[in-house]
Structure formats: structure tokens, C-alpha cells
PDB file of C-alpha atoms in Angstrom:
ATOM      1  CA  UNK A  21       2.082 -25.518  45.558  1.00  0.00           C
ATOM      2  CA  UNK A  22       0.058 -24.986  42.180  1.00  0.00           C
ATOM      3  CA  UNK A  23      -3.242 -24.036  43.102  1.00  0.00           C
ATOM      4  CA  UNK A  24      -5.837 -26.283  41.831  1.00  0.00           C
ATOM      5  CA  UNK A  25      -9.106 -25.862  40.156  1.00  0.00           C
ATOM      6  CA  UNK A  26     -12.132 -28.343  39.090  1.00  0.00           C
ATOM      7  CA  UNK A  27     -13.898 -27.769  36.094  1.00  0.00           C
ATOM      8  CA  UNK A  28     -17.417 -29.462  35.753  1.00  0.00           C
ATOM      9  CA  UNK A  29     -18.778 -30.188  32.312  1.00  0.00           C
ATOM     10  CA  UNK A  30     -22.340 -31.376  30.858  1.00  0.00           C
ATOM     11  CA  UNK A  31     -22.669 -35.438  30.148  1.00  0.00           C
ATOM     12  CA  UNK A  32     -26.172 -34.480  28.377  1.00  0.00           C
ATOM     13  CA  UNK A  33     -25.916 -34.569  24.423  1.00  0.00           C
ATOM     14  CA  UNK A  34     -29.927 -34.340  23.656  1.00  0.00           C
ATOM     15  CA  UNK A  35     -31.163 -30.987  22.836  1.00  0.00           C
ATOM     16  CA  UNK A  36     -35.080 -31.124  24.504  1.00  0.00           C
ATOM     17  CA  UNK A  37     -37.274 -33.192  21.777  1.00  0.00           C
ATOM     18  CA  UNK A  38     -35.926 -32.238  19.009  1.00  0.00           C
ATOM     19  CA  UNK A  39     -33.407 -34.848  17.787  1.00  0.00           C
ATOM     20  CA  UNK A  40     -30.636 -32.329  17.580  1.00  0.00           C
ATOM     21  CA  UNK A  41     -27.538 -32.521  20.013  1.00  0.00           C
ATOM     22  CA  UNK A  42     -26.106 -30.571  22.637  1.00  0.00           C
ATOM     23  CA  UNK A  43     -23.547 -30.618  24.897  1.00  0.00           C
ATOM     24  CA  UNK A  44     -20.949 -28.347  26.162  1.00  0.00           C
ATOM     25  CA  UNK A  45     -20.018 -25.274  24.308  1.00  0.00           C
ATOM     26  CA  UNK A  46     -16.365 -24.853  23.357  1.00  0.00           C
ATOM     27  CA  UNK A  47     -15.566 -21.793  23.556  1.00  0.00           C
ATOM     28  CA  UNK A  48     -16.937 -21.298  27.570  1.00  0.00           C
ATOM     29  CA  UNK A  49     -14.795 -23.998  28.264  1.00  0.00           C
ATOM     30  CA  UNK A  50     -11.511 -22.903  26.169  1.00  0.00           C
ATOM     31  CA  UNK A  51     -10.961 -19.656  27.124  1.00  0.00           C
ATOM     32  CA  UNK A  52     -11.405 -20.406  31.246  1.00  0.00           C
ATOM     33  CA  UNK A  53      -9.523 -23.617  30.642  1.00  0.00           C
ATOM     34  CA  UNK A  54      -6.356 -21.170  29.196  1.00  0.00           C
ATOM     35  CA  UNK A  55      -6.584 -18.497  31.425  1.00  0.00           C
ATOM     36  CA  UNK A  56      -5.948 -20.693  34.520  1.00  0.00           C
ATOM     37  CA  UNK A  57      -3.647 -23.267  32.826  1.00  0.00           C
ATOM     38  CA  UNK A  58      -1.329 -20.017  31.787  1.00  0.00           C
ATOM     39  CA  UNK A  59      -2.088 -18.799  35.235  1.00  0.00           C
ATOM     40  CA  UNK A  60      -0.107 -22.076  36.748  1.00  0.00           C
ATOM     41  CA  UNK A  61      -3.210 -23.516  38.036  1.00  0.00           C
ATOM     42  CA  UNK A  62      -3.857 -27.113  37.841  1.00  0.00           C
ATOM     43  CA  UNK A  63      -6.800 -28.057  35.875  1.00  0.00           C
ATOM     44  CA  UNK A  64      -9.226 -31.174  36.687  1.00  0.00           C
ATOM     45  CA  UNK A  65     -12.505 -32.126  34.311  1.00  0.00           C
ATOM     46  CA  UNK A  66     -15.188 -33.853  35.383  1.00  0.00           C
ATOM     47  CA  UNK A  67     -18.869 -34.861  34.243  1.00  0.00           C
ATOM     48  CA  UNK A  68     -21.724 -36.414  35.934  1.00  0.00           C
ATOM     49  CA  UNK A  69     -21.003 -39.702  33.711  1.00  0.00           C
ATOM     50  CA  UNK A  70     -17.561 -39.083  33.168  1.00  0.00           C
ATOM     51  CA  UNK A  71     -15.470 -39.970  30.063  1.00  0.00           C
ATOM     52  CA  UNK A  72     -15.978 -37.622  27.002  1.00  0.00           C
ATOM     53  CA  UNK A  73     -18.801 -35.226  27.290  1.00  0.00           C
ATOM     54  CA  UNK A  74     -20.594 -34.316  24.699  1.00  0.00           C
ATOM     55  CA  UNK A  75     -19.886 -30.791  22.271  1.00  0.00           C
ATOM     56  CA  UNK A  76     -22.292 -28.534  21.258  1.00  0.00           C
ATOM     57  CA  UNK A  77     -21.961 -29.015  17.691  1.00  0.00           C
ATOM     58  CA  UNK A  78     -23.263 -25.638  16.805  1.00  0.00           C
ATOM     59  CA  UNK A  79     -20.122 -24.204  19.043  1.00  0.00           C
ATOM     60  CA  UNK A  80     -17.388 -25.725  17.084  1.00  0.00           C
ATOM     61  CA  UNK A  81     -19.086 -23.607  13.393  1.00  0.00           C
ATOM     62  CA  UNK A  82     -16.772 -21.308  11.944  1.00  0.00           C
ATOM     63  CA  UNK A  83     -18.670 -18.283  13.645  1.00  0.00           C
ATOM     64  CA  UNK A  84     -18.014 -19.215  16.563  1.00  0.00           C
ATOM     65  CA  UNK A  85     -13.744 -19.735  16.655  1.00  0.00           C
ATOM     66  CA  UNK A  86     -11.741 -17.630  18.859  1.00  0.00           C
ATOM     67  CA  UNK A  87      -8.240 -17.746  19.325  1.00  0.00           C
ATOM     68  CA  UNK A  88      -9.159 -20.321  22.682  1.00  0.00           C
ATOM     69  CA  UNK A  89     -10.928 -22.510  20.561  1.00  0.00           C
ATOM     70  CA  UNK A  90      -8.416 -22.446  17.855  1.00  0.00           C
ATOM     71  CA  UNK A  91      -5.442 -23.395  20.775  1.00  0.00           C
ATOM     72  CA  UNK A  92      -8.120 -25.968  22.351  1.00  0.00           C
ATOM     73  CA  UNK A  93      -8.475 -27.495  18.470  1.00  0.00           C
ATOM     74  CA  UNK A  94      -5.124 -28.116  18.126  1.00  0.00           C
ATOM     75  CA  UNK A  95      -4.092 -28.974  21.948  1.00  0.00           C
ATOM     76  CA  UNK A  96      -3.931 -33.295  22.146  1.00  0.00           C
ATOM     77  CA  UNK A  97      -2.993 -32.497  25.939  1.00  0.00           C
ATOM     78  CA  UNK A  98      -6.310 -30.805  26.681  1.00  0.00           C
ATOM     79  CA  UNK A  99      -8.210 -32.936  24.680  1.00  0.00           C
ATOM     80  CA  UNK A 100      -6.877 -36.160  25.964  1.00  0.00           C
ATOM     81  CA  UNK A 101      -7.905 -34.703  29.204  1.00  0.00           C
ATOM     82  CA  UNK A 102     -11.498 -33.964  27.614  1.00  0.00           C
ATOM     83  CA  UNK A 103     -12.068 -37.591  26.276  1.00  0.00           C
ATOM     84  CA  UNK A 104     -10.770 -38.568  30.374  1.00  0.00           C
ATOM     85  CA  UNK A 105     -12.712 -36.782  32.684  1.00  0.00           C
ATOM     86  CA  UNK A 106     -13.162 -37.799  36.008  1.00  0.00           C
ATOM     87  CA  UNK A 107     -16.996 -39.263  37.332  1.00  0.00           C
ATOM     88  CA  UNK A 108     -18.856 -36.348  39.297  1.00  0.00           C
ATOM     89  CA  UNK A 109     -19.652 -38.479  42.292  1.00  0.00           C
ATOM     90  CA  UNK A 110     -15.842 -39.169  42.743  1.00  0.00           C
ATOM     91  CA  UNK A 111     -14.642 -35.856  42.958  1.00  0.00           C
ATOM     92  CA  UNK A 112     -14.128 -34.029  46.349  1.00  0.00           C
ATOM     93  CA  UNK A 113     -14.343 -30.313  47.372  1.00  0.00           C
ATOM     94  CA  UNK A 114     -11.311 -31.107  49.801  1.00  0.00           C
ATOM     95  CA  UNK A 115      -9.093 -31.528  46.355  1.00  0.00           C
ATOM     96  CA  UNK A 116      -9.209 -27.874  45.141  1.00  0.00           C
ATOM     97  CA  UNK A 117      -9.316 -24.548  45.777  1.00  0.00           C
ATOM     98  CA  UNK A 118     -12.065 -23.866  43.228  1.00  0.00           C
ATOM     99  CA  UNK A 119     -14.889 -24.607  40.706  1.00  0.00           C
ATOM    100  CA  UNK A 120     -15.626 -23.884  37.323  1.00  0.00           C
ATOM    101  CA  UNK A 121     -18.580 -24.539  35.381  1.00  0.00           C
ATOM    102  CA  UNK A 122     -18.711 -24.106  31.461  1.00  0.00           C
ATOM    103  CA  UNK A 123     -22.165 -23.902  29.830  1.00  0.00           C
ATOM    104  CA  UNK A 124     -24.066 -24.796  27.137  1.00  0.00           C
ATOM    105  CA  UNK A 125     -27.298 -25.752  26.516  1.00  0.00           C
ATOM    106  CA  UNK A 126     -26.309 -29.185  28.210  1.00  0.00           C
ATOM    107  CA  UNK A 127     -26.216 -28.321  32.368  1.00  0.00           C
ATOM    108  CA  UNK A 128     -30.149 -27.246  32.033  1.00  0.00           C
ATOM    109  CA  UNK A 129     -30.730 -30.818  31.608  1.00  0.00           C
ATOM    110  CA  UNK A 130     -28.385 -33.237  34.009  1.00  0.00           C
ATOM    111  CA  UNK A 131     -26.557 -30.404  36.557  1.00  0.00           C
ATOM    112  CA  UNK A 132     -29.268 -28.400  37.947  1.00  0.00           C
ATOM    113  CA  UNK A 133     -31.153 -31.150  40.075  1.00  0.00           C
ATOM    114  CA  UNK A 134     -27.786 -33.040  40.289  1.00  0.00           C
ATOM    115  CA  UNK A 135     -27.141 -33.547  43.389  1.00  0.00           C
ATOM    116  CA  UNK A 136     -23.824 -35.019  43.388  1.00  0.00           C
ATOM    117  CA  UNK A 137     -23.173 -31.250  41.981  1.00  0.00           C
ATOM    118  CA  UNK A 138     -25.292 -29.442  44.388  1.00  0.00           C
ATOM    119  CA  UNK A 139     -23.455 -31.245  47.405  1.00  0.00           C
ATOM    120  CA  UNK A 140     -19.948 -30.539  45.822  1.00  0.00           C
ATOM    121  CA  UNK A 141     -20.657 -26.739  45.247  1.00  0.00           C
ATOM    122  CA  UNK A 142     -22.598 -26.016  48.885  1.00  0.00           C
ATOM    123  CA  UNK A 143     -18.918 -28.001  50.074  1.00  0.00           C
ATOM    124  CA  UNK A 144     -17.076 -25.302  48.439  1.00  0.00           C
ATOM    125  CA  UNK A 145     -18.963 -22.683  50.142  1.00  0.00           C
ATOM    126  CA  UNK A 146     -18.593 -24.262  53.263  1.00  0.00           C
ATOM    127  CA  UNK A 147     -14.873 -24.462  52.792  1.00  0.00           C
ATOM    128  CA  UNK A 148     -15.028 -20.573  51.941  1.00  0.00           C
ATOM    129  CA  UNK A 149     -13.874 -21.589  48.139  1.00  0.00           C
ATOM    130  CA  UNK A 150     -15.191 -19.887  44.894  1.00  0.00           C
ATOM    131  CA  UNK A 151     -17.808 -21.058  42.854  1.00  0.00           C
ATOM    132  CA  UNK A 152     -18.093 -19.815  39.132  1.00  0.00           C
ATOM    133  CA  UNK A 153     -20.567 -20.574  35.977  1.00  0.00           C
ATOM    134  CA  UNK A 154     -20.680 -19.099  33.164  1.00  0.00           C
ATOM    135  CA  UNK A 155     -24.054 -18.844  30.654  1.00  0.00           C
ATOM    136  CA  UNK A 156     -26.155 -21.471  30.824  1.00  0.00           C
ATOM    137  CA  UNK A 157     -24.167 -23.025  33.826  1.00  0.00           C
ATOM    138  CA  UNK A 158     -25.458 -19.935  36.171  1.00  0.00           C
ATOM    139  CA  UNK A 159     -28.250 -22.609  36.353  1.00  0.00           C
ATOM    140  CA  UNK A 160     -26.434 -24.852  38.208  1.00  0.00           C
ATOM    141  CA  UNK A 161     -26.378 -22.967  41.420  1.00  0.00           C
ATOM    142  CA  UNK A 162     -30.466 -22.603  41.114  1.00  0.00           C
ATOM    143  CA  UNK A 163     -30.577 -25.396  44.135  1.00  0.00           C
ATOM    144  CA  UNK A 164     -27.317 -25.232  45.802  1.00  0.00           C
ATOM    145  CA  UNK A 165     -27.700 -23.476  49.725  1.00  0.00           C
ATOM    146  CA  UNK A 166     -25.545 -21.191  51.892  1.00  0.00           C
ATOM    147  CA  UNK A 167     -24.811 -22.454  54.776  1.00  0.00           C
ATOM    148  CA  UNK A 168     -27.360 -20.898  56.713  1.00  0.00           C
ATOM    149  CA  UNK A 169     -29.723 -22.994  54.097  1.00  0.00           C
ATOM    150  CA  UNK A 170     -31.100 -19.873  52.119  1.00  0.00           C
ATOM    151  CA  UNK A 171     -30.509 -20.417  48.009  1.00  0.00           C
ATOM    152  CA  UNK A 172     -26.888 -19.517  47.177  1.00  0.00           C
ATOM    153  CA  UNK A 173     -28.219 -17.002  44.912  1.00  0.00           C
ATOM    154  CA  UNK A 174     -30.498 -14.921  46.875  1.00  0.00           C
ATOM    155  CA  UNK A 175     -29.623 -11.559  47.365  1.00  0.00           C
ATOM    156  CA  UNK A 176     -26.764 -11.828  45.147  1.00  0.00           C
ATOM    157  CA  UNK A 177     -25.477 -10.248  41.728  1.00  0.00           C
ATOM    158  CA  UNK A 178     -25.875 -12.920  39.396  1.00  0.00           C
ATOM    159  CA  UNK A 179     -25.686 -13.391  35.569  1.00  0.00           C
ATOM    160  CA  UNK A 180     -26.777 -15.966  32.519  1.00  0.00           C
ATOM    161  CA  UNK A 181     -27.665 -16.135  29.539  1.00  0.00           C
ATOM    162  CA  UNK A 182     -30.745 -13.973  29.147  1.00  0.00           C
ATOM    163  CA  UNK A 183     -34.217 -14.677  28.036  1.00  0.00           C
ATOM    164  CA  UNK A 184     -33.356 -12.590  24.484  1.00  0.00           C
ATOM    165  CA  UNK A 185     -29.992 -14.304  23.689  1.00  0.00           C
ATOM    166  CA  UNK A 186     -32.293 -17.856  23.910  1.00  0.00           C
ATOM    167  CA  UNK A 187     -34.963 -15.858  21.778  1.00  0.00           C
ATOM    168  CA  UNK A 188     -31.783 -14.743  19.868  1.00  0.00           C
ATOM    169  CA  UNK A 189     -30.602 -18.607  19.391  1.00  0.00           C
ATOM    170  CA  UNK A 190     -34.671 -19.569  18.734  1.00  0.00           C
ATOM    171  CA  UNK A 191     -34.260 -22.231  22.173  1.00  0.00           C
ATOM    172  CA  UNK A 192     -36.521 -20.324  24.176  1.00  0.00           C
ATOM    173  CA  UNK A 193     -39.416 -23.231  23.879  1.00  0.00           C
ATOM    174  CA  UNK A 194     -36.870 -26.391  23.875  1.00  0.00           C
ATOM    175  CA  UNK A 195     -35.079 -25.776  26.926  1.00  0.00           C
ATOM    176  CA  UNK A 196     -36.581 -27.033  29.961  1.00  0.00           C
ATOM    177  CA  UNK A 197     -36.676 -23.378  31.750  1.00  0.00           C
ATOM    178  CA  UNK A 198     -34.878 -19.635  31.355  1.00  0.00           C
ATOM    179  CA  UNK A 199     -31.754 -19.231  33.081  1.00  0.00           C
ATOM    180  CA  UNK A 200     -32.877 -15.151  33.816  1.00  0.00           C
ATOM    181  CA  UNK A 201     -36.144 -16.194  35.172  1.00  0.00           C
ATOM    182  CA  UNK A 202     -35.551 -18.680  37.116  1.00  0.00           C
ATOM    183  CA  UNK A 203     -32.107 -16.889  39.148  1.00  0.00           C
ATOM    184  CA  UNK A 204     -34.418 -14.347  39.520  1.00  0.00           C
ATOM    185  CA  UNK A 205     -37.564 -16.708  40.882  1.00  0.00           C
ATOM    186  CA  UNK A 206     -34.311 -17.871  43.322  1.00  0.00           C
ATOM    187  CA  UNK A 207     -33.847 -14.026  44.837  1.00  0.00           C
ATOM    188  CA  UNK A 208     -31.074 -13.715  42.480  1.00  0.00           C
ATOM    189  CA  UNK A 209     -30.295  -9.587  42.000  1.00  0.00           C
ATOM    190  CA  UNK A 210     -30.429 -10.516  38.343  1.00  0.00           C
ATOM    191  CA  UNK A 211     -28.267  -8.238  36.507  1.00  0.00           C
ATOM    192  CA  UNK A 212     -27.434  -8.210  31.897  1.00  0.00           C
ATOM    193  CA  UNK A 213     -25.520  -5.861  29.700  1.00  0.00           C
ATOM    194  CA  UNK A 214     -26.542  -5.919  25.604  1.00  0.00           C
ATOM    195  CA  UNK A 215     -26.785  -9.260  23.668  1.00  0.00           C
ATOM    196  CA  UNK A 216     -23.695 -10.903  23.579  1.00  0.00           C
ATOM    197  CA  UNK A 217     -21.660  -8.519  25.480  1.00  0.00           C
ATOM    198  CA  UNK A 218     -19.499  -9.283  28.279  1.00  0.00           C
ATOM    199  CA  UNK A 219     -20.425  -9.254  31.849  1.00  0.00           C
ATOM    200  CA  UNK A 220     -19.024 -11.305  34.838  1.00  0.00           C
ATOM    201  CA  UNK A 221     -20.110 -10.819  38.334  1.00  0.00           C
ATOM    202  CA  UNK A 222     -18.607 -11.770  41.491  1.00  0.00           C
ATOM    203  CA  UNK A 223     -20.397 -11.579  44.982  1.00  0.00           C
ATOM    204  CA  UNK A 224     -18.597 -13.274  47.792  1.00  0.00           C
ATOM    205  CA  UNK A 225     -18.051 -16.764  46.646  1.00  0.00           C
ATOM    206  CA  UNK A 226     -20.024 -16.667  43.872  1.00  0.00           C
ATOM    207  CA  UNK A 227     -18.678 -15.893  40.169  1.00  0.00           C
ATOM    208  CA  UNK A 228     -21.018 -15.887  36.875  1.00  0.00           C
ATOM    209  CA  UNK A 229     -21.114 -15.049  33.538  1.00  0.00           C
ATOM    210  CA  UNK A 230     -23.420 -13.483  30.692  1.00  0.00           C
ATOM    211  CA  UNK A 231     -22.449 -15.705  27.923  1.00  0.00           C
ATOM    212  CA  UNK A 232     -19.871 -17.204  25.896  1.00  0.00           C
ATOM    213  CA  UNK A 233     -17.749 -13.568  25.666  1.00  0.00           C
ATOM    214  CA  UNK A 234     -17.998 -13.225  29.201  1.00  0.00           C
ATOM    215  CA  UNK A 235     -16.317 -16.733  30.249  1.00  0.00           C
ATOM    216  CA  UNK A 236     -12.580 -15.429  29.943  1.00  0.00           C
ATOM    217  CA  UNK A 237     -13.541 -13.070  32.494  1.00  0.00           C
ATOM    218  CA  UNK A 238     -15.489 -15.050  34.459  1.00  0.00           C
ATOM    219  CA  UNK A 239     -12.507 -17.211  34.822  1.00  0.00           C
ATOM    220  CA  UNK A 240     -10.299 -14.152  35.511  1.00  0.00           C
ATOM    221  CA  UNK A 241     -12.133 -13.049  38.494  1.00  0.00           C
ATOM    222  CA  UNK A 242     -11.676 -16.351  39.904  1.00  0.00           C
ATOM    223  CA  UNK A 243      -8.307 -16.118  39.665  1.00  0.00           C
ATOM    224  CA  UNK A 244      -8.015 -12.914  41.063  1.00  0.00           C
ATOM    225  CA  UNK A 245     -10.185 -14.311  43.939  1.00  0.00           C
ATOM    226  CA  UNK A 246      -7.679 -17.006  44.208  1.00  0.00           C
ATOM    227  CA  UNK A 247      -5.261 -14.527  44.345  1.00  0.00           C
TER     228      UNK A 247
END
């Protein structure tokens, strides 16, 4: 049996106030999505509102193509998929044997205080299943709980995008909060290599990544957890 693995995307598309758009960045979705379809594994979106979710536009510029996004680009498979995903609310734990989530500016706004995704991530950690996020989707675990009800991130190595990358990108006073501050606010053992370098941590269940470089491995520690 092909193992199985749920990825969760952003439905938001506004970015803050400022009449620009957001979404879900390509590349943190591409490169995971690859690494576990080439890996056998059966892939499921979803989104809180399901359907298409929205795409960072700033992701798809020419600075930031990689040989994922390029495949993803010119893949009608994956991107009918994309256009189709399933409604958060409808998916169930019980259905995989993991979770994904790819970032971008988007899950700060409509996955954090989700709770159809809190519920669906403290399920996977009750049914001993890894949980991984890369960049800006670190966030989402901010209000998911262990099973003993302490934060899921507490006392735990954890990554995200870092308060100087969103100096870096000039979003440090549009997005609602800092991904580094608040993991560490959480108990998080907060941990960062340089700007844009890679860096994926996994602690028990949990799986996260730096940024967009980090997602492929990100995605391949979950796969090795998978085994």
C-alpha cells in the first residue's frame, strides 16, 4: 500500500492592508509535492475553502524558479489537482499517514486560529503521525496541543521564517505577527541558520522548515520518518 500524505494549503489571497495579494508560495509547495510523489507517496491538497488557493504572485517571478517550480509549471496533473483541492473541514487524520504544510505569507492569516486545522494536526499527534511546515506555515502549529495539552511546540526544536528574512522581504509591519517570536513566546527551542539558508528540524512528530530552500528537506525528513 502507497503511503499517503495530506498537504494543507492557504485559501487567504489578501496581503494585510495593503491591496497586494498573497497566497501560497510555489516553490514550498513544489519541491515537497515532488519529493514525495517520486517517493511513491500519494499526495492529497486541501484548503480551508477548498477549490484553487490562491499563489503568491511574487513566488512565481523569475528569481524565484527552481527546477520544482519549473516541473510544477508545466505539470496539468498537479495543477488540476491544485485548482481541486479538497475542503479542510472534510478531511480526516484517519486517511493518511502524514501532513504537510507549505507556506507563504497566506497561513498567518486563515490557518493559525483555524481550528478545523488545529483539530486535524493534534489528531495526527494522537495517532503518533508526523506533522511538518515549512516557513511561514511553522505558524500553524502556534495553537495545536500534545496530548497531555501543553503547546505542540514547547520544548521543541523548531524553525520559520525569521524576523530578518521578513525585514529582508520589507513584511515585517503587514503581517499580523513574527513567525520567530511568536514559536518562541510558545516555548518553542527556536533555532535559524543565515538568511535564506537551509535548515529543517525534526523533533518527535514534529518537522519544520527555515524557508523556501529548506522545504525539499523538510519534506525529506518526513519521508524518512515515514520510512
Amino acid at each position: 500500500m502507497a503511503k499517503k500524505i495530506l498537504m494543507v494549503l492557504t485559501s487567504h489571497a489578501e496581503l494585510g492592508n495593503t491591496g497586494e495579494k498573497t497566497g501560497f508560495w510555489v516553490e514550498e509547495f513544489a519541491a515537497p509535492y515532488y519529493a514525495f510523489v517520486d517517493a511513491g507517496i500519494e499526495v492529497t491538497l486541501a484548503s480551508p475553502n477548498g477549490g484553487q488557493p490562491p499563489i503568491d504572485p511574487t513566488s512565481i517571478l523569475a528569481d524565484f524558479q527552481t527546477e520544482a517550480t519549473k516541473r510544477y509549471d508545466a505539470d496539468s496533473g498537479a495543477q488540476t489537482l491544485m485548482a481541486n483541492t479538497k475542503v479542510l473541514s472534510e478531511v480526516n487524520s484517519s486517511d493518511y499517514d502524514a501532513v504537510f504544510y507549505p507556506g507563504g505569507h497566506g497561513p498567518l492569516w486563515d490557518l493559525v486560529d483555524n481550528t478545523d486545522s488545529v483539530s486535524l494536526i493534534e489528531s495526527f499527534i494522537k495517532e503518533q503521525k508526523p506533522v511538518a511546515g515549512v516557513c511561514h506555515a511553522s505558524a500553524v502549529f502556534l495553537n495545536v496541543k500534545d496530548a497531555d495539552g501543553n503547546a505542540l511546540v514547547a520544548g521543541k526544536k523548531v524553525t520559520g521564517f525569521t524576523n530578518s528574512e521578513e525585514a529582508a522581504v520589507q513584511l515585517t509591519d503587514i503581517v499580523p505577527f513574527l513567525v520567530e517570536d511568536e514559536l518562541i513566546k510558545k516555548g518553542g527551542d527556536y533555532q535559524k541558520t543565515d538568511d535564506w539558508g537551509v535548515l529543517a528540524l525534526e523533533d518527535g512528530l514534529l518537522i519544520t522548515g527555515q524557508n523556501p530552500a529548506s522545504s525539499e528537506l523538510a519534506a525529506k525528513k518526513l519521508l524518512t520518518k515515514l520510512g
